[in-house]
């Protein structure tokens, strides 16, 4: 059975930081919808042009856009034991659609692994990254606030959704990268 892990957590929690090592350790393909969207923006595609303003505003891009990316990855990526989804699903509708996509393949979500930090730490981590990576959506306080609000209003309800199906596992995201990694590994 192909594994479908969801790496969950608020913006700046450390999903991208932890995903590379986890994916390597478990032979999973890391798929970050945020990274895929940033690549579309950099390439100047039609999709990138549409996504750019929404991302800069700290809002979600349309469900159909990210679901198209996810489906195409599931269909084309071979040679892994499964997938490590980072930044998807991000609202209840995407979670339900993911369930349908996987059911159509005779499969289901394996587990949700959540990295949890406070809103205060979200701001600290994103500010730190802004100076290093230069991401457009890290540059302004207003965008960061909007991303935090989007997380609480649209993404956080997924915690309950996945708790109800017994798939939700949470790790404390504070401490060093190595400490968080050890907690995630214990869950995996
Ligand atoms: P996305 O790229 O997913 O951004 P995000 O959710 O805001 O998450 P981040 O990438 O900011 O955080 P992260 O958890 O990966 O943290 P990181 O490891 O970098 O999405 C961007 C946008 O695309 C969205 O706002 C939306 O518009 C759109 N989008 C994406 N997916 C979508 C979807 N499914 N539907 C609709 N729209 C979608 O760590 C952060 C910083 O902290 C780094 O500098 C890192 O070095 C540092 N750090 C990490 N761990 C530690 C630690 N333990 N101690 C100290 N520092 C640490
Ligand atoms: Mg990330």
JSON list of N, CA, C and O in Angstrom, two decimals, residues 64-98:
[
{"chain": "A", "resi": 64, "resn": "UNK", "atom": "N", "xyz": [-9.12, 23.90, -6.60]},
{"chain": "A", "resi": 64, "resn": "UNK", "atom": "CA", "xyz": [-8.90, 23.14, -7.85]},
{"chain": "A", "resi": 64, "resn": "UNK", "atom": "C", "xyz": [-7.45, 23.22, -8.31]},
{"chain": "A", "resi": 64, "resn": "UNK", "atom": "O", "xyz": [-6.92, 22.26, -8.87]},
{"chain": "A", "resi": 65, "resn": "UNK", "atom": "N", "xyz": [-6.81, 24.36, -8.06]},
{"chain": "A", "resi": 65, "resn": "UNK", "atom": "CA", "xyz": [-5.42, 24.55, -8.49]},
{"chain": "A", "resi": 65, "resn": "UNK", "atom": "C", "xyz": [-4.49, 23.58, -7.76]},
{"chain": "A", "resi": 65, "resn": "UNK", "atom": "O", "xyz": [-3.73, 22.82, -8.37]},
{"chain": "A", "resi": 66, "resn": "UNK", "atom": "N", "xyz": [-4.59, 23.58, -6.43]},
{"chain": "A", "resi": 66, "resn": "UNK", "atom": "CA", "xyz": [-3.68, 22.70, -5.67]},
{"chain": "A", "resi": 66, "resn": "UNK", "atom": "C", "xyz": [-4.05, 21.23, -5.84]},
{"chain": "A", "resi": 66, "resn": "UNK", "atom": "O", "xyz": [-3.18, 20.36, -5.90]},
{"chain": "A", "resi": 67, "resn": "UNK", "atom": "N", "xyz": [-5.34, 20.96, -5.97]},
{"chain": "A", "resi": 67, "resn": "UNK", "atom": "CA", "xyz": [-5.75, 19.56, -6.15]},
{"chain": "A", "resi": 67, "resn": "UNK", "atom": "C", "xyz": [-5.24, 19.00, -7.48]},
{"chain": "A", "resi": 67, "resn": "UNK", "atom": "O", "xyz": [-4.85, 17.84, -7.56]},
{"chain": "A", "resi": 68, "resn": "UNK", "atom": "N", "xyz": [-5.21, 19.86, -8.51]},
{"chain": "A", "resi": 68, "resn": "UNK", "atom": "CA", "xyz": [-4.65, 19.45, -9.79]},
{"chain": "A", "resi": 68, "resn": "UNK", "atom": "C", "xyz": [-3.19, 19.06, -9.66]},
{"chain": "A", "resi": 68, "resn": "UNK", "atom": "O", "xyz": [-2.74, 18.05, -10.21]},
{"chain": "A", "resi": 69, "resn": "UNK", "atom": "N", "xyz": [-2.46, 19.84, -8.88]},
{"chain": "A", "resi": 69, "resn": "UNK", "atom": "CA", "xyz": [-1.03, 19.56, -8.68]},
{"chain": "A", "resi": 69, "resn": "UNK", "atom": "C", "xyz": [-0.83, 18.24, -7.93]},
{"chain": "A", "resi": 69, "resn": "UNK", "atom": "O", "xyz": [0.06, 17.45, -8.27]},
{"chain": "A", "resi": 70, "resn": "UNK", "atom": "N", "xyz": [-1.65, 18.05, -6.93]},
{"chain": "A", "resi": 70, "resn": "UNK", "atom": "CA", "xyz": [-1.54, 16.84, -6.10]},
{"chain": "A", "resi": 70, "resn": "UNK", "atom": "C", "xyz": [-1.88, 15.59, -6.92]},
{"chain": "A", "resi": 70, "resn": "UNK", "atom": "O", "xyz": [-1.14, 14.60, -6.90]},
{"chain": "A", "resi": 71, "resn": "UNK", "atom": "N", "xyz": [-2.97, 15.68, -7.68]},
{"chain": "A", "resi": 71, "resn": "UNK", "atom": "CA", "xyz": [-3.38, 14.52, -8.49]},
{"chain": "A", "resi": 71, "resn": "UNK", "atom": "C", "xyz": [-2.30, 14.17, -9.48]},
{"chain": "A", "resi": 71, "resn": "UNK", "atom": "O", "xyz": [-1.99, 12.99, -9.67]},
{"chain": "A", "resi": 72, "resn": "UNK", "atom": "N", "xyz": [-1.74, 15.20, -10.12]},
{"chain": "A", "resi": 72, "resn": "UNK", "atom": "CA", "xyz": [-0.74, 14.90, -11.14]},
{"chain": "A", "resi": 72, "resn": "UNK", "atom": "C", "xyz": [0.50, 14.27, -10.49]},
{"chain": "A", "resi": 72, "resn": "UNK", "atom": "O", "xyz": [1.10, 13.36, -11.04]},
{"chain": "A", "resi": 73, "resn": "UNK", "atom": "N", "xyz": [0.84, 14.70, -9.27]},
{"chain": "A", "resi": 73, "resn": "UNK", "atom": "CA", "xyz": [1.99, 14.07, -8.58]},
{"chain": "A", "resi": 73, "resn": "UNK", "atom": "C", "xyz": [1.68, 12.61, -8.27]},
{"chain": "A", "resi": 73, "resn": "UNK", "atom": "O", "xyz": [2.53, 11.73, -8.48]},
{"chain": "A", "resi": 74, "resn": "UNK", "atom": "N", "xyz": [0.47, 12.33, -7.78]},
{"chain": "A", "resi": 74, "resn": "UNK", "atom": "CA", "xyz": [0.11, 10.94, -7.44]},
{"chain": "A", "resi": 74, "resn": "UNK", "atom": "C", "xyz": [0.20, 10.04, -8.68]},
{"chain": "A", "resi": 74, "resn": "UNK", "atom": "O", "xyz": [0.55, 8.88, -8.60]},
{"chain": "A", "resi": 75, "resn": "UNK", "atom": "N", "xyz": [-0.16, 10.62, -9.83]},
{"chain": "A", "resi": 75, "resn": "UNK", "atom": "CA", "xyz": [-0.20, 9.81, -11.05]},
{"chain": "A", "resi": 75, "resn": "UNK", "atom": "C", "xyz": [1.17, 9.62, -11.68]},
{"chain": "A", "resi": 75, "resn": "UNK", "atom": "O", "xyz": [1.41, 8.62, -12.33]},
{"chain": "A", "resi": 76, "resn": "UNK", "atom": "N", "xyz": [2.04, 10.59, -11.49]},
{"chain": "A", "resi": 76, "resn": "UNK", "atom": "CA", "xyz": [3.29, 10.53, -12.26]},
{"chain": "A", "resi": 76, "resn": "UNK", "atom": "C", "xyz": [4.52, 10.11, -11.44]},
{"chain": "A", "resi": 76, "resn": "UNK", "atom": "O", "xyz": [5.47, 9.59, -12.01]},
{"chain": "A", "resi": 77, "resn": "UNK", "atom": "N", "xyz": [4.48, 10.33, -10.13]},
{"chain": "A", "resi": 77, "resn": "UNK", "atom": "CA", "xyz": [5.69, 10.05, -9.33]},
{"chain": "A", "resi": 77, "resn": "UNK", "atom": "C", "xyz": [5.76, 8.55, -9.03]},
{"chain": "A", "resi": 77, "resn": "UNK", "atom": "O", "xyz": [4.81, 7.96, -8.53]},
{"chain": "A", "resi": 78, "resn": "UNK", "atom": "N", "xyz": [6.91, 7.94, -9.36]},
{"chain": "A", "resi": 78, "resn": "UNK", "atom": "CA", "xyz": [7.08, 6.50, -9.13]},
{"chain": "A", "resi": 78, "resn": "UNK", "atom": "C", "xyz": [8.37, 6.26, -8.34]},
{"chain": "A", "resi": 78, "resn": "UNK", "atom": "O", "xyz": [9.23, 7.13, -8.29]},
{"chain": "A", "resi": 79, "resn": "UNK", "atom": "N", "xyz": [8.46, 5.09, -7.75]},
{"chain": "A", "resi": 79, "resn": "UNK", "atom": "CA", "xyz": [9.72, 4.70, -7.12]},
{"chain": "A", "resi": 79, "resn": "UNK", "atom": "C", "xyz": [9.83, 5.06, -5.65]},
{"chain": "A", "resi": 79, "resn": "UNK", "atom": "O", "xyz": [10.89, 4.94, -5.06]},
{"chain": "A", "resi": 80, "resn": "UNK", "atom": "N", "xyz": [8.73, 5.50, -5.04]},
{"chain": "A", "resi": 80, "resn": "UNK", "atom": "CA", "xyz": [8.73, 5.82, -3.61]},
{"chain": "A", "resi": 80, "resn": "UNK", "atom": "C", "xyz": [7.73, 4.91, -2.88]},
{"chain": "A", "resi": 80, "resn": "UNK", "atom": "O", "xyz": [6.83, 4.35, -3.49]},
{"chain": "A", "resi": 81, "resn": "UNK", "atom": "N", "xyz": [7.90, 4.83, -1.55]},
{"chain": "A", "resi": 81, "resn": "UNK", "atom": "CA", "xyz": [6.93, 4.05, -0.76]},
{"chain": "A", "resi": 81, "resn": "UNK", "atom": "C", "xyz": [5.67, 4.86, -0.49]},
{"chain": "A", "resi": 81, "resn": "UNK", "atom": "O", "xyz": [4.69, 4.33, 0.03]},
{"chain": "A", "resi": 82, "resn": "UNK", "atom": "N", "xyz": [5.74, 6.16, -0.79]},
{"chain": "A", "resi": 82, "resn": "UNK", "atom": "CA", "xyz": [4.54, 6.97, -0.57]},
{"chain": "A", "resi": 82, "resn": "UNK", "atom": "C", "xyz": [4.87, 8.45, -0.67]},
{"chain": "A", "resi": 82, "resn": "UNK", "atom": "O", "xyz": [5.91, 8.83, -1.22]},
{"chain": "A", "resi": 83, "resn": "UNK", "atom": "N", "xyz": [3.99, 9.27, -0.09]},
{"chain": "A", "resi": 83, "resn": "UNK", "atom": "CA", "xyz": [4.07, 10.72, -0.23]},
{"chain": "A", "resi": 83, "resn": "UNK", "atom": "C", "xyz": [4.06, 11.39, 1.15]},
{"chain": "A", "resi": 83, "resn": "UNK", "atom": "O", "xyz": [3.41, 10.90, 2.08]},
{"chain": "A", "resi": 84, "resn": "UNK", "atom": "N", "xyz": [4.77, 12.49, 1.24]},
{"chain": "A", "resi": 84, "resn": "UNK", "atom": "CA", "xyz": [4.75, 13.33, 2.44]},
{"chain": "A", "resi": 84, "resn": "UNK", "atom": "C", "xyz": [4.19, 14.68, 2.00]},
{"chain": "A", "resi": 84, "resn": "UNK", "atom": "O", "xyz": [4.88, 15.46, 1.34]},
{"chain": "A", "resi": 85, "resn": "UNK", "atom": "N", "xyz": [2.92, 14.90, 2.29]},
{"chain": "A", "resi": 85, "resn": "UNK", "atom": "CA", "xyz": [2.24, 16.11, 1.82]},
{"chain": "A", "resi": 85, "resn": "UNK", "atom": "C", "xyz": [2.47, 17.24, 2.82]},
{"chain": "A", "resi": 85, "resn": "UNK", "atom": "O", "xyz": [2.22, 17.08, 4.02]},
{"chain": "A", "resi": 86, "resn": "UNK", "atom": "N", "xyz": [2.94, 18.37, 2.31]},
{"chain": "A", "resi": 86, "resn": "UNK", "atom": "CA", "xyz": [3.30, 19.52, 3.16]},
{"chain": "A", "resi": 86, "resn": "UNK", "atom": "C", "xyz": [2.52, 20.72, 2.65]},
{"chain": "A", "resi": 86, "resn": "UNK", "atom": "O", "xyz": [2.73, 21.17, 1.52]},
{"chain": "A", "resi": 87, "resn": "UNK", "atom": "N", "xyz": [1.57, 21.20, 3.46]},
{"chain": "A", "resi": 87, "resn": "UNK", "atom": "CA", "xyz": [0.77, 22.36, 3.04]},
{"chain": "A", "resi": 87, "resn": "UNK", "atom": "C", "xyz": [-0.51, 21.97, 2.32]},
{"chain": "A", "resi": 87, "resn": "UNK", "atom": "O", "xyz": [-1.23, 22.83, 1.83]},
{"chain": "A", "resi": 88, "resn": "UNK", "atom": "N", "xyz": [-0.80, 20.71, 2.26]},
{"chain": "A", "resi": 88, "resn": "UNK", "atom": "CA", "xyz": [-2.04, 20.20, 1.67]},
{"chain": "A", "resi": 88, "resn": "UNK", "atom": "C", "xyz": [-2.49, 18.97, 2.46]},
{"chain": "A", "resi": 88, "resn": "UNK", "atom": "O", "xyz": [-1.64, 18.13, 2.76]},
{"chain": "A", "resi": 89, "resn": "UNK", "atom": "N", "xyz": [-3.77, 18.82, 2.79]},
{"chain": "A", "resi": 89, "resn": "UNK", "atom": "CA", "xyz": [-4.86, 19.76, 2.57]},
{"chain": "A", "resi": 89, "resn": "UNK", "atom": "C", "xyz": [-4.81, 20.93, 3.55]},
{"chain": "A", "resi": 89, "resn": "UNK", "atom": "O", "xyz": [-4.19, 20.84, 4.61]},
{"chain": "A", "resi": 90, "resn": "UNK", "atom": "N", "xyz": [-5.51, 22.00, 3.19]},
{"chain": "A", "resi": 90, "resn": "UNK", "atom": "CA", "xyz": [-5.45, 23.22, 3.97]},
{"chain": "A", "resi": 90, "resn": "UNK", "atom": "C", "xyz": [-6.82, 23.74, 4.37]},
{"chain": "A", "resi": 90, "resn": "UNK", "atom": "O", "xyz": [-6.93, 24.79, 4.99]},
{"chain": "A", "resi": 91, "resn": "UNK", "atom": "N", "xyz": [-7.86, 23.04, 3.98]},
{"chain": "A", "resi": 91, "resn": "UNK", "atom": "CA", "xyz": [-9.21, 23.35, 4.46]},
{"chain": "A", "resi": 91, "resn": "UNK", "atom": "C", "xyz": [-10.03, 22.06, 4.35]},
{"chain": "A", "resi": 91, "resn": "UNK", "atom": "O", "xyz": [-9.55, 21.05, 3.80]},
{"chain": "A", "resi": 92, "resn": "UNK", "atom": "N", "xyz": [-11.24, 22.09, 4.92]},
{"chain": "A", "resi": 92, "resn": "UNK", "atom": "CA", "xyz": [-12.04, 20.87, 4.97]},
{"chain": "A", "resi": 92, "resn": "UNK", "atom": "C", "xyz": [-12.37, 20.35, 3.57]},
{"chain": "A", "resi": 92, "resn": "UNK", "atom": "O", "xyz": [-12.33, 19.14, 3.33]},
{"chain": "A", "resi": 93, "resn": "UNK", "atom": "N", "xyz": [-12.65, 21.27, 2.67]},
{"chain": "A", "resi": 93, "resn": "UNK", "atom": "CA", "xyz": [-12.99, 20.85, 1.31]},
{"chain": "A", "resi": 93, "resn": "UNK", "atom": "C", "xyz": [-11.83, 20.09, 0.66]},
{"chain": "A", "resi": 93, "resn": "UNK", "atom": "O", "xyz": [-12.03, 19.04, 0.04]},
{"chain": "A", "resi": 94, "resn": "UNK", "atom": "N", "xyz": [-10.60, 20.59, 0.83]},
{"chain": "A", "resi": 94, "resn": "UNK", "atom": "CA", "xyz": [-9.44, 19.88, 0.27]},
{"chain": "A", "resi": 94, "resn": "UNK", "atom": "C", "xyz": [-9.26, 18.51, 0.94]},
{"chain": "A", "resi": 94, "resn": "UNK", "atom": "O", "xyz": [-8.86, 17.54, 0.28]},
{"chain": "A", "resi": 95, "resn": "UNK", "atom": "N", "xyz": [-9.54, 18.44, 2.25]},
{"chain": "A", "resi": 95, "resn": "UNK", "atom": "CA", "xyz": [-9.38, 17.16, 2.95]},
{"chain": "A", "resi": 95, "resn": "UNK", "atom": "C", "xyz": [-10.38, 16.14, 2.41]},
{"chain": "A", "resi": 95, "resn": "UNK", "atom": "O", "xyz": [-10.04, 14.96, 2.20]},
{"chain": "A", "resi": 96, "resn": "UNK", "atom": "N", "xyz": [-11.61, 16.59, 2.18]},
{"chain": "A", "resi": 96, "resn": "UNK", "atom": "CA", "xyz": [-12.63, 15.67, 1.65]},
{"chain": "A", "resi": 96, "resn": "UNK", "atom": "C", "xyz": [-12.27, 15.25, 0.22]},
{"chain": "A", "resi": 96, "resn": "UNK", "atom": "O", "xyz": [-12.44, 14.09, -0.14]},
{"chain": "A", "resi": 97, "resn": "UNK", "atom": "N", "xyz": [-11.80, 16.22, -0.57]},
{"chain": "A", "resi": 97, "resn": "UNK", "atom": "CA", "xyz": [-11.40, 15.88, -1.94]},
{"chain": "A", "resi": 97, "resn": "UNK", "atom": "C", "xyz": [-10.22, 14.91, -1.94]},
{"chain": "A", "resi": 97, "resn": "UNK", "atom": "O", "xyz": [-10.18, 14.00, -2.76]},
{"chain": "A", "resi": 98, "resn": "UNK", "atom": "N", "xyz": [-9.29, 15.12, -1.00]},
{"chain": "A", "resi": 98, "resn": "UNK", "atom": "CA", "xyz": [-8.16, 14.18, -0.92]},
{"chain": "A", "resi": 98, "resn": "UNK", "atom": "C", "xyz": [-8.68, 12.77, -0.59]},
{"chain": "A", "resi": 98, "resn": "UNK", "atom": "O", "xyz": [-8.24, 11.79, -1.19]}
]
